[in-house]
mmCIF file of C-alpha atoms (C1' of nucleotides) in Angstrom:
data_model
loop_
_atom_site.group_PDB
_atom_site.id
_atom_site.type_symbol
_atom_site.label_atom_id
_atom_site.label_comp_id
_atom_site.label_asym_id
_atom_site.label_seq_id
_atom_site.Cartn_x
_atom_site.Cartn_y
_atom_site.Cartn_z
ATOM 1 C CA MET N 240 147.214 111.307 111.682
ATOM 2 C CA GLY N 241 145.383 114.385 112.644
ATOM 3 C CA GLU N 242 142.776 114.629 109.983
ATOM 4 C CA LYS N 243 141.786 118.125 109.336
ATOM 5 C CA ALA N 244 140.371 119.685 106.330
ATOM 6 C CA GLU N 245 143.123 120.777 104.085
ATOM 7 C CA LEU N 246 142.915 122.878 101.047
ATOM 8 C CA TYR N 247 146.033 123.070 99.014
ATOM 9 C CA ARG N 248 146.500 125.049 95.975
ATOM 10 C CA PHE N 249 149.162 124.738 93.441
ATOM 11 C CA PRO N 250 151.155 126.793 91.112
ATOM 12 C CA LEU N 251 150.540 126.876 87.481
ATOM 13 C CA HIS N 252 152.428 123.841 86.517
ATOM 14 C CA GLU N 253 151.799 121.256 83.943
ATOM 15 C CA ASP N 254 153.283 118.410 85.785
ATOM 16 C CA LEU N 255 152.484 118.410 89.388
ATOM 17 C CA SER N 256 154.962 115.760 90.118
ATOM 18 C CA LEU N 257 157.540 118.384 89.530
ATOM 19 C CA LEU N 258 156.234 120.237 92.459
ATOM 20 C CA PHE N 259 158.002 117.787 94.600
ATOM 21 C CA SER N 260 161.088 117.360 92.611
ATOM 22 C CA GLN N 261 161.937 120.713 91.224
ATOM 23 C CA LYS N 262 163.063 123.893 92.744
ATOM 24 C CA SER N 263 160.499 126.297 93.828
ATOM 25 C CA ASN N 264 161.559 129.882 93.940
ATOM 26 C CA GLY N 265 165.093 128.779 93.838
ATOM 27 C CA ARG N 266 164.682 126.430 96.688
ATOM 28 C CA LEU N 267 164.563 122.727 96.568
ATOM 29 C CA ALA N 268 161.194 121.483 97.535
ATOM 30 C CA SER N 269 162.642 118.486 99.149
ATOM 31 C CA ASP N 270 160.953 119.127 102.384
ATOM 32 C CA ARG N 271 157.649 117.546 101.902
ATOM 33 C CA ASP N 272 155.973 119.746 104.370
ATOM 34 C CA THR N 273 156.994 122.825 102.543
ATOM 35 C CA SER N 274 156.787 121.557 99.047
ATOM 36 C CA VAL N 275 153.345 122.922 98.708
ATOM 37 C CA THR N 276 153.432 125.964 100.789
ATOM 38 C CA ASP N 277 156.513 127.262 99.123
ATOM 39 C CA MET N 278 154.933 127.273 95.770
ATOM 40 C CA PRO N 279 154.223 130.498 94.006
ATOM 41 C CA TYR N 280 150.598 131.165 94.421
ATOM 42 C CA PHE N 281 147.743 132.861 92.833
ATOM 43 C CA ASN N 282 145.842 135.084 95.067
ATOM 44 C CA TYR N 283 142.261 134.678 95.974
ATOM 45 C CA THR N 284 141.101 136.929 93.221
ATOM 46 C CA ASP N 285 143.031 134.952 90.721
ATOM 47 C CA TYR N 286 141.231 131.876 91.710
ATOM 48 C CA LEU N 287 137.881 133.454 91.503
ATOM 49 C CA HIS N 288 138.451 135.231 88.283
ATOM 50 C CA GLY N 289 141.389 133.669 86.681
ATOM 51 C CA SER N 290 141.931 130.018 86.876
ATOM 52 C CA ILE N 291 139.812 127.304 85.648
ATOM 53 C CA ASP N 292 137.570 126.032 88.273
ATOM 54 C CA TYR N 293 137.191 122.365 88.502
ATOM 55 C CA GLY N 294 135.529 121.981 91.804
ATOM 56 C CA PHE N 295 136.207 118.472 92.755
ATOM 57 C CA SER N 296 135.759 116.732 95.965
ATOM 58 C CA PHE N 297 136.236 113.093 96.154
ATOM 59 C CA GLN N 298 133.910 111.338 98.393
ATOM 60 C CA ASN N 299 135.673 108.160 98.970
ATOM 61 C CA SER N 300 135.950 106.224 102.087
ATOM 62 C CA ASP N 301 139.633 106.008 101.561
ATOM 63 C CA VAL N 302 140.105 109.656 101.017
ATOM 64 C CA LYS N 303 141.685 111.074 104.052
ATOM 65 C CA ASN N 304 141.981 114.650 103.128
ATOM 66 C CA GLU N 305 140.669 116.567 100.274
ATOM 67 C CA LEU N 306 142.983 118.859 98.516
ATOM 68 C CA ALA N 307 142.182 121.377 95.948
ATOM 69 C CA VAL N 308 144.397 122.283 93.163
ATOM 70 C CA ASP N 309 144.788 124.243 90.107
ATOM 71 C CA VAL N 310 147.242 123.513 87.423
ATOM 72 C CA THR N 311 146.698 125.576 84.375
ATOM 73 C CA GLY N 312 144.521 128.377 83.301
ATOM 74 C CA GLY N 313 144.207 126.385 80.189
ATOM 75 C CA GLY N 314 141.472 127.020 77.770
ATOM 76 C CA HIS N 315 140.378 129.997 79.685
ATOM 77 C CA SER N 316 143.631 131.537 78.847
ATOM 78 C CA ASN N 317 142.282 135.003 78.592
ATOM 79 C CA ASN N 318 141.199 134.844 82.125
ATOM 80 C CA LEU N 319 144.680 134.590 83.395
ATOM 81 C CA SER N 320 146.484 136.799 81.041
ATOM 82 C CA GLY N 321 143.640 139.142 80.524
ATOM 83 C CA ALA N 322 143.195 139.793 84.176
ATOM 84 C CA GLY N 323 146.656 141.161 84.174
ATOM 85 C CA THR N 324 147.221 139.781 87.578
ATOM 86 C CA GLY N 325 150.222 137.910 86.385
ATOM 87 C CA PRO N 326 149.843 134.979 88.679
ATOM 88 C CA LEU N 327 152.987 133.466 87.387
ATOM 89 C CA THR N 328 156.123 133.956 89.283
ATOM 90 C CA PRO N 329 158.722 134.995 86.751
ATOM 91 C CA ASN N 330 161.431 132.712 87.963
ATOM 92 C CA SER N 331 159.240 129.835 88.809
ATOM 93 C CA SER N 332 159.139 126.658 86.863
ATOM 94 C CA ILE N 333 155.700 127.301 85.630
ATOM 95 C CA SER N 334 156.550 129.128 82.521
ATOM 96 C CA SER N 335 156.116 126.196 80.263
ATOM 97 C CA SER N 336 152.677 125.456 81.459
ATOM 98 C CA SER N 337 151.754 129.061 81.323
ATOM 99 C CA CYS N 338 152.585 128.976 77.685
ATOM 100 C CA GLU N 339 150.397 126.010 77.382
ATOM 101 C CA ALA N 340 147.728 127.554 79.418
ATOM 102 C CA ASN N 341 147.530 131.108 78.420
ATOM 103 C CA GLY N 342 150.477 131.853 76.341
ATOM 104 C CA ASP N 343 150.323 132.292 72.640
ATOM 105 C CA GLU N 344 146.710 132.539 71.872
ATOM 106 C CA GLU N 345 147.318 131.977 68.247
ATOM 107 C CA GLN N 346 149.135 128.826 69.019
ATOM 108 C CA GLY N 347 146.476 127.794 71.426
ATOM 109 C CA ARG N 348 143.821 128.061 68.827
ATOM 110 C CA TYR N 349 145.993 126.289 66.425
ATOM 111 C CA LYS N 350 146.592 123.523 68.802
ATOM 112 C CA LYS N 351 142.986 123.184 69.610
ATOM 113 C CA ALA N 352 142.080 122.909 66.008
ATOM 114 C CA ASP N 353 144.697 120.284 65.643
ATOM 115 C CA LYS N 354 143.380 118.357 68.568
ATOM 116 C CA MET N 355 139.884 118.497 67.236
ATOM 117 C CA LYS N 356 141.153 117.289 63.953
ATOM 118 C CA LEU N 357 142.950 114.449 65.581
ATOM 119 C CA GLU N 358 139.865 113.411 67.417
ATOM 120 C CA GLU N 359 137.902 113.542 64.226
ATOM 121 C CA ASP N 360 140.521 111.519 62.505
ATOM 122 C CA ARG N 361 140.305 109.010 65.238
ATOM 123 C CA GLU N 362 136.584 108.799 64.782
ATOM 124 C CA GLU N 363 136.964 108.420 61.091
ATOM 125 C CA ASP N 364 139.561 105.773 61.472
ATOM 126 C CA LYS N 365 137.057 103.494 63.004
ATOM 127 C CA GLY N 366 134.762 103.845 60.090
ATOM 128 C CA ASP N 367 136.467 104.175 56.791
ATOM 129 C CA ASP N 368 140.061 103.456 57.478
ATOM 130 C CA GLU N 369 140.049 99.920 56.298
ATOM 131 C CA ASP N 370 142.641 100.647 53.698
ATOM 132 C CA CYS N 371 144.959 102.227 56.187
ATOM 133 C CA ASP N 372 148.092 100.344 56.898
ATOM 134 C CA LYS N 373 147.382 99.397 60.452
ATOM 135 C CA SER N 374 150.289 97.108 60.831
ATOM 136 C CA LYS N 375 152.833 99.863 60.713
ATOM 137 C CA LYS N 376 151.798 102.806 62.734
ATOM 138 C CA VAL N 377 150.174 102.895 66.050
ATOM 139 C CA GLN N 378 149.453 106.545 65.768
ATOM 140 C CA LYS N 379 148.613 108.555 62.756
ATOM 141 C CA PRO N 380 151.326 110.817 61.458
ATOM 142 C CA ARG N 381 150.732 114.484 61.756
ATOM 143 C CA LYS N 382 151.277 117.120 59.220
ATOM 144 C CA LYS N 383 154.505 118.946 59.550
ATOM 145 C CA GLY N 384 154.484 121.864 61.834
ATOM 146 C CA GLU N 385 151.401 120.747 63.628
ATOM 147 C CA LYS N 386 151.816 120.202 67.293
ATOM 148 C CA ARG N 387 149.776 118.076 69.508
ATOM 149 C CA GLN N 388 147.224 120.174 71.201
ATOM 150 C CA ARG N 389 146.737 120.008 74.923
ATOM 151 C CA GLU N 390 143.532 120.680 76.665
ATOM 152 C CA PRO N 391 143.663 122.842 79.736
ATOM 153 C CA ARG N 392 144.558 120.849 82.727
ATOM 154 C CA VAL N 393 143.488 120.990 86.268
ATOM 155 C CA ALA N 394 145.027 118.901 88.953
ATOM 156 C CA PHE N 395 143.904 117.855 92.347
ATOM 157 C CA MET N 396 145.877 116.451 95.140
ATOM 158 C CA THR N 397 144.002 114.149 97.373
ATOM 159 C CA LYS N 398 145.181 112.334 100.363
ATOM 160 C CA SER N 399 143.970 108.892 99.657
ATOM 161 C CA GLU N 400 144.932 105.303 99.923
ATOM 162 C CA VAL N 401 143.461 104.462 96.584
ATOM 163 C CA ASP N 402 144.863 105.707 93.350
ATOM 164 C CA HIS N 403 141.750 105.934 91.301
ATOM 165 C CA LEU N 404 139.321 108.143 93.107
ATOM 166 C CA GLU N 405 135.659 107.956 92.458
ATOM 167 C CA ASP N 406 134.513 111.210 90.946
ATOM 168 C CA GLY N 407 131.210 110.259 89.440
ATOM 169 C CA TYR N 408 132.448 109.662 85.935
ATOM 170 C CA ARG N 409 133.366 106.438 84.286
ATOM 171 C CA TRP N 410 136.926 106.085 83.189
ATOM 172 C CA ARG N 411 138.796 103.589 81.131
ATOM 173 C CA LYS N 412 142.443 103.134 81.801
ATOM 174 C CA TYR N 413 144.435 103.277 78.619
ATOM 175 C CA GLY N 414 147.951 103.424 79.793
ATOM 176 C CA GLN N 415 150.372 103.333 82.585
ATOM 177 C CA LYS N 416 153.876 104.630 82.646
ATOM 178 C CA ALA N 417 156.648 104.629 85.104
ATOM 179 C CA VAL N 418 157.408 108.111 86.257
ATOM 180 C CA LYS N 419 160.944 109.260 86.263
ATOM 181 C CA ASN N 420 162.347 109.733 89.747
ATOM 182 C CA SER N 421 159.293 108.167 91.229
ATOM 183 C CA PRO N 422 158.610 104.621 92.299
ATOM 184 C CA TYR N 423 154.970 105.123 91.570
ATOM 185 C CA PRO N 424 153.556 104.710 88.091
ATOM 186 C CA ARG N 425 151.318 107.189 86.392
ATOM 187 C CA SER N 426 148.028 105.934 85.090
ATOM 188 C CA TYR N 427 146.146 107.385 82.166
ATOM 189 C CA TYR N 428 142.388 107.337 82.024
ATOM 190 C CA ARG N 429 139.893 108.406 79.426
ATOM 191 C CA CYS N 430 136.250 109.182 79.978
ATOM 192 C CA THR N 431 134.250 106.281 78.618
ATOM 193 C CA THR N 432 131.409 108.448 77.448
ATOM 194 C CA PRO N 433 131.351 108.638 73.669
ATOM 195 C CA LYS N 434 132.437 111.949 72.219
ATOM 196 C CA CYS N 435 133.832 112.989 75.543
ATOM 197 C CA THR N 436 137.545 113.494 75.266
ATOM 198 C CA VAL N 437 138.310 114.195 78.879
ATOM 199 C CA LYS N 438 141.356 112.452 80.180
ATOM 200 C CA LYS N 439 142.936 112.225 83.492
ATOM 201 C CA ARG N 440 146.258 111.196 84.834
ATOM 202 C CA VAL N 441 146.626 109.713 88.228
ATOM 203 C CA GLU N 442 149.882 109.452 90.010
ATOM 204 C CA ARG N 443 151.073 109.283 93.517
ATOM 205 C CA SER N 444 153.420 111.795 94.927
ATOM 206 C CA TYR N 445 156.673 110.157 95.621
ATOM 207 C CA GLN N 446 157.404 112.728 98.238
ATOM 208 C CA ASP N 447 154.256 111.967 100.058
ATOM 209 C CA PRO N 448 152.867 108.627 98.928
ATOM 210 C CA SER N 449 149.666 109.308 100.737
ATOM 211 C CA ILE N 450 148.880 112.022 98.234
ATOM 212 C CA VAL N 451 147.303 111.163 94.925
ATOM 213 C CA ILE N 452 147.717 113.677 92.166
ATOM 214 C CA THR N 453 144.885 113.619 89.693
ATOM 215 C CA THR N 454 145.206 115.761 86.624
ATOM 216 C CA TYR N 455 142.177 116.357 84.467
ATOM 217 C CA GLU N 456 142.501 117.394 80.873
ATOM 218 C CA GLY N 457 139.578 118.762 78.990
ATOM 219 C CA GLN N 458 136.020 119.246 79.966
ATOM 220 C CA HIS N 459 133.223 116.760 80.039
ATOM 221 C CA THR N 460 130.602 117.216 77.401
ATOM 222 C CA HIS N 461 128.018 115.521 79.500
ATOM 223 C CA GLN N 462 126.788 115.173 82.986
ATOM 224 C CA SER N 463 128.281 112.592 85.191
ATOM 225 C CA PRO N 464 126.564 109.222 85.207
ATOM 226 C CA ALA N 465 126.193 109.638 88.905
ATOM 227 C CA THR N 466 124.208 112.756 88.330
ATOM 228 C CA LEU N 467 121.954 111.081 85.877
ATOM 229 C CA ARG N 468 121.384 108.215 88.208
ATOM 230 C CA ASN N 469 120.459 110.386 91.077
ATOM 231 C CA SER N 470 117.756 112.939 90.829
ATOM 232 C CA ASN N 471 119.102 114.664 93.855
ATOM 233 C CA TRP N 472 122.239 115.754 92.163
ATOM 234 C CA MET N 473 123.348 117.873 95.012
ATOM 235 C CA THR N 474 124.818 115.005 96.860
ATOM 236 C CA ALA N 475 128.364 115.406 97.796
ATOM 237 C CA ARG N 476 129.430 113.070 95.120
ATOM 238 C CA ASN N 477 127.419 114.664 92.449
ATOM 239 C CA PHE N 478 128.361 118.074 93.493
ATOM 240 C CA SER N 479 131.903 117.229 92.856
ATOM 241 C CA ALA N 480 131.233 115.224 89.778
ATOM 242 C CA VAL N 481 129.145 117.819 88.091
ATOM 243 C CA ALA N 482 131.450 120.641 88.850
ATOM 244 C CA PRO N 483 133.835 120.055 86.004
ATOM 245 C CA ALA N 484 131.059 119.906 83.522
ATOM 246 C CA LEU N 485 129.716 123.213 84.568
ATOM 247 C CA GLY N 486 131.153 126.564 83.996
ATOM 248 C CA ARG N 487 132.347 128.286 87.091
ATOM 249 C CA ASP N 488 129.758 130.937 87.022
ATOM 250 C CA LEU N 489 127.022 128.553 86.231
ATOM 251 C CA MET N 490 128.025 126.353 89.052
ATOM 252 C CA MET N 491 128.267 129.211 91.406
ATOM 253 C CA GLN N 492 124.891 130.433 90.370
ATOM 254 C CA GLN N 493 123.293 127.091 90.681
ATOM 255 C CA LEU N 494 124.787 126.422 94.016
ATOM 256 C CA PHE N 495 124.871 129.731 95.681
ATOM 257 C CA HIS N 496 122.727 132.149 93.892
ATOM 258 C CA PRO N 497 119.857 131.710 96.279
ATOM 259 C CA MET N 498 122.117 132.714 99.076
ATOM 260 C CA MET N 499 124.586 135.026 97.484
ATOM 261 C CA GLY N 500 124.194 138.358 95.964
ATOM 262 C CA SER N 501 126.793 137.706 93.364
ATOM 263 C CA SER N 502 128.469 134.773 91.832
ATOM 264 C CA THR N 503 131.619 135.514 93.710
ATOM 265 C CA THR N 504 130.620 134.803 97.185
ATOM 266 C CA SER N 505 131.488 137.228 99.890
ATOM 267 C CA HIS N 506 132.057 134.386 102.236
ATOM 268 C CA PRO N 507 135.509 133.025 101.797
ATOM 269 C CA LEU N 508 134.541 129.679 103.084
ATOM 270 C CA LEU N 509 131.601 129.325 100.827
ATOM 271 C CA GLY N 510 133.796 130.489 98.072
ATOM 272 C CA ALA N 511 136.185 127.783 98.912
ATOM 273 C CA ILE N 512 133.488 125.228 98.833
ATOM 274 C CA ALA N 513 132.238 126.434 95.545
ATOM 275 C CA ASN N 514 135.731 126.786 94.363
ATOM 276 C CA PRO N 515 138.004 124.380 96.109
ATOM 277 C CA ASN N 516 140.900 125.806 94.225
ATOM 278 C CA ILE N 517 140.918 128.557 96.691
ATOM 279 C CA TYR N 518 143.587 128.203 99.226
ATOM 280 C CA LEU N 519 141.952 129.677 102.207
ATOM 281 C CA PRO N 520 144.970 130.454 104.314
ATOM 282 C CA SER N 521 146.337 132.644 101.608
ATOM 283 C CA VAL N 522 143.389 134.908 101.803
ATOM 284 C CA SER N 523 144.151 137.654 104.188
ATOM 285 C CA ALA N 524 140.786 137.608 105.811
ATOM 286 C CA ALA N 525 140.197 133.969 105.310
ATOM 287 C CA PRO N 526 140.398 131.390 108.006
ATOM 288 C CA SER N 527 143.136 128.859 108.271
ATOM 289 C CA PRO N 528 142.214 125.352 107.250
ATOM 290 C CA LEU N 529 141.531 124.536 110.812
ATOM 291 C CA GLN N 530 139.609 127.696 111.294
ATOM 292 C CA ALA N 531 137.802 126.992 108.119
ATOM 293 C CA HIS N 532 136.888 123.639 109.424
ATOM 294 C CA GLN N 533 135.706 125.098 112.646
ATOM 295 C CA LEU N 534 133.797 127.655 110.730
ATOM 296 C CA LEU N 535 132.288 124.914 108.706
ATOM 297 C CA ASN N 536 131.093 123.289 111.812
ATOM 298 C CA SER N 537 129.865 126.425 113.363
ATOM 299 C CA ASP N 538 128.159 127.406 110.180
ATOM 300 C CA HIS N 539 126.762 124.059 109.663
ATOM 301 C CA GLY N 540 123.251 125.176 110.033
ATOM 302 C CA LEU N 541 123.629 127.638 107.265
ATOM 303 C CA LEU N 542 125.789 125.473 105.149
ATOM 304 C CA GLN N 543 123.586 122.490 105.383
ATOM 305 C CA ASP N 544 121.024 124.387 103.489
ATOM 306 C CA ILE N 545 123.498 124.666 100.707
ATOM 307 C CA ILE N 546 126.014 121.944 101.096
ATOM 308 C CA PRO N 547 125.007 118.434 101.925
ATOM 309 C CA GLY N 548 126.262 117.297 105.231
ATOM 310 C CA GLN N 549 128.458 114.602 103.824
ATOM 311 C CA PHE N 550 130.165 117.107 101.665
ATOM 312 C CA ILE N 551 131.311 119.005 104.634
ATOM 313 C CA LYS N 552 134.003 116.823 105.925
ATOM 314 C CA THR N 553 134.510 116.559 109.565
ATOM 315 C CA ASN N 554 137.331 115.260 111.559
ATOM 316 C CA PRO N 555 137.042 111.658 112.563
ATOM 317 C "C1'" DC J 161 129.624 89.127 76.125
ATOM 318 C "C1'" DG J 162 130.866 93.598 77.285
ATOM 319 C "C1'" DC J 163 133.762 96.313 79.797
ATOM 320 C "C1'" DC J 164 137.892 96.965 81.953
ATOM 321 C "C1'" DT J 165 142.965 96.556 83.072
ATOM 322 C "C1'" DT J 166 147.523 95.291 81.782
ATOM 323 C "C1'" DT J 167 151.429 95.852 79.093
ATOM 324 C "C1'" DG J 168 154.761 96.241 75.428
ATOM 325 C "C1'" DA J 169 155.485 98.875 71.456
ATOM 326 C "C1'" DC J 170 155.312 102.947 69.230
ATOM 327 C "C1'" DC J 171 155.053 108.047 68.414
ATOM 328 C "C1'" DC J 172 156.126 112.744 69.638
ATOM 329 C "C1'" DG J 173 158.411 116.688 71.582
ATOM 330 C "C1'" DC J 174 162.340 118.442 73.481
ATOM 331 C "C1'" DG J 175 167.010 119.090 75.063
ATOM 332 C "C1'" DC J 176 171.710 118.214 74.155
ATOM 333 C "C1'" DG X 212 170.800 113.303 64.858
ATOM 334 C "C1'" DC X 213 170.186 110.994 69.050
ATOM 335 C "C1'" DG X 214 168.371 109.795 73.369
ATOM 336 C "C1'" DC X 215 165.076 110.379 76.867
ATOM 337 C "C1'" DG X 216 160.707 110.881 78.903
ATOM 338 C "C1'" DG X 217 155.857 111.542 78.311
ATOM 339 C "C1'" DG X 218 151.791 110.080 76.091
ATOM 340 C "C1'" DT X 219 148.984 106.810 73.362
ATOM 341 C "C1'" DC X 220 147.636 102.627 71.016
ATOM 342 C "C1'" DA X 221 145.816 98.150 70.820
ATOM 343 C "C1'" DA X 222 146.192 93.191 71.629
ATOM 344 C "C1'" DA X 223 145.572 90.047 75.240
ATOM 345 C "C1'" DG X 224 143.586 88.599 79.189
ATOM 346 C "C1'" DG X 225 140.570 89.059 83.405
ATOM 347 C "C1'" DC X 226 136.227 89.663 85.517
ATOM 348 C "C1'" DG X 227 131.296 89.986 86.509
#
DNA sequence: CGCCTTTGACCCGCGC
DNA sequence: GCGCGGGTCAAAGGCG
């Protein structure tokens, strides 16, 4: 397979698996080659200013291609709606997630409070819940009218042979479910760090089994263990691992401030590296993935000062 | 022994 | 109300 750097971006959709099974803009995304490119997109500006930025790159020997994704504007709801860019395509299937992501702010707050409460309850359960009837309920009942709160989600699609990609954090698998219309199960992971409520779902695209869809929910409240272990945190692995724990601007500043005049880089490629959610080909003045790759190579001297060599993937 | 995965059961939200 | 699918729990077992 011709391995070239690929950056995909995704519509605002809660369940990425639907990308391959549902209609996109009224058209069945049955053609795997077009299932991504036919998606309604954000523009470059949206990615820089709107969506959450979980800059992940999986450095894994089994990772063939690295894909960047964005699922929801999530907790940064105001970014999406406030920007007024209206990244959502009206007739796309992303409306539900947009509600989740940036819809009713009141509800969002409400949900968040509920989630926090649930987490607290869970903590308390371990301590003083001896008198609780454990034999009956697996989960605690909620008060009426309260809905389960969802953290903002960000998904990544990675071409990989392994399901669980190393991202610098430690995860404990807590569930696995068969996915409807897919032969591949979906795995549920939770960050093992105490007090960190980040979860991730890992599933394989049934349209393209070589693609692993990883959906992150929540934000880490800590640095990645990999970062702590390695003083030189700007390794490829740590770069990617730390990214989710850092705010976009902070990350951009830390990574590129010495080189860039502003946090939003004027170099599309660097922007893409800092923000893999950017789908380069969609940017009018941006290079194609191949061009980007070539640019990466040609700019290596410059980039190596910023990006570790191993982070800049090259064709085998 | 601690950490992790596996797995069946259960809960919840939603559409019909 | 019911059924379905997604998400979570927790016991059991595996592994280093």
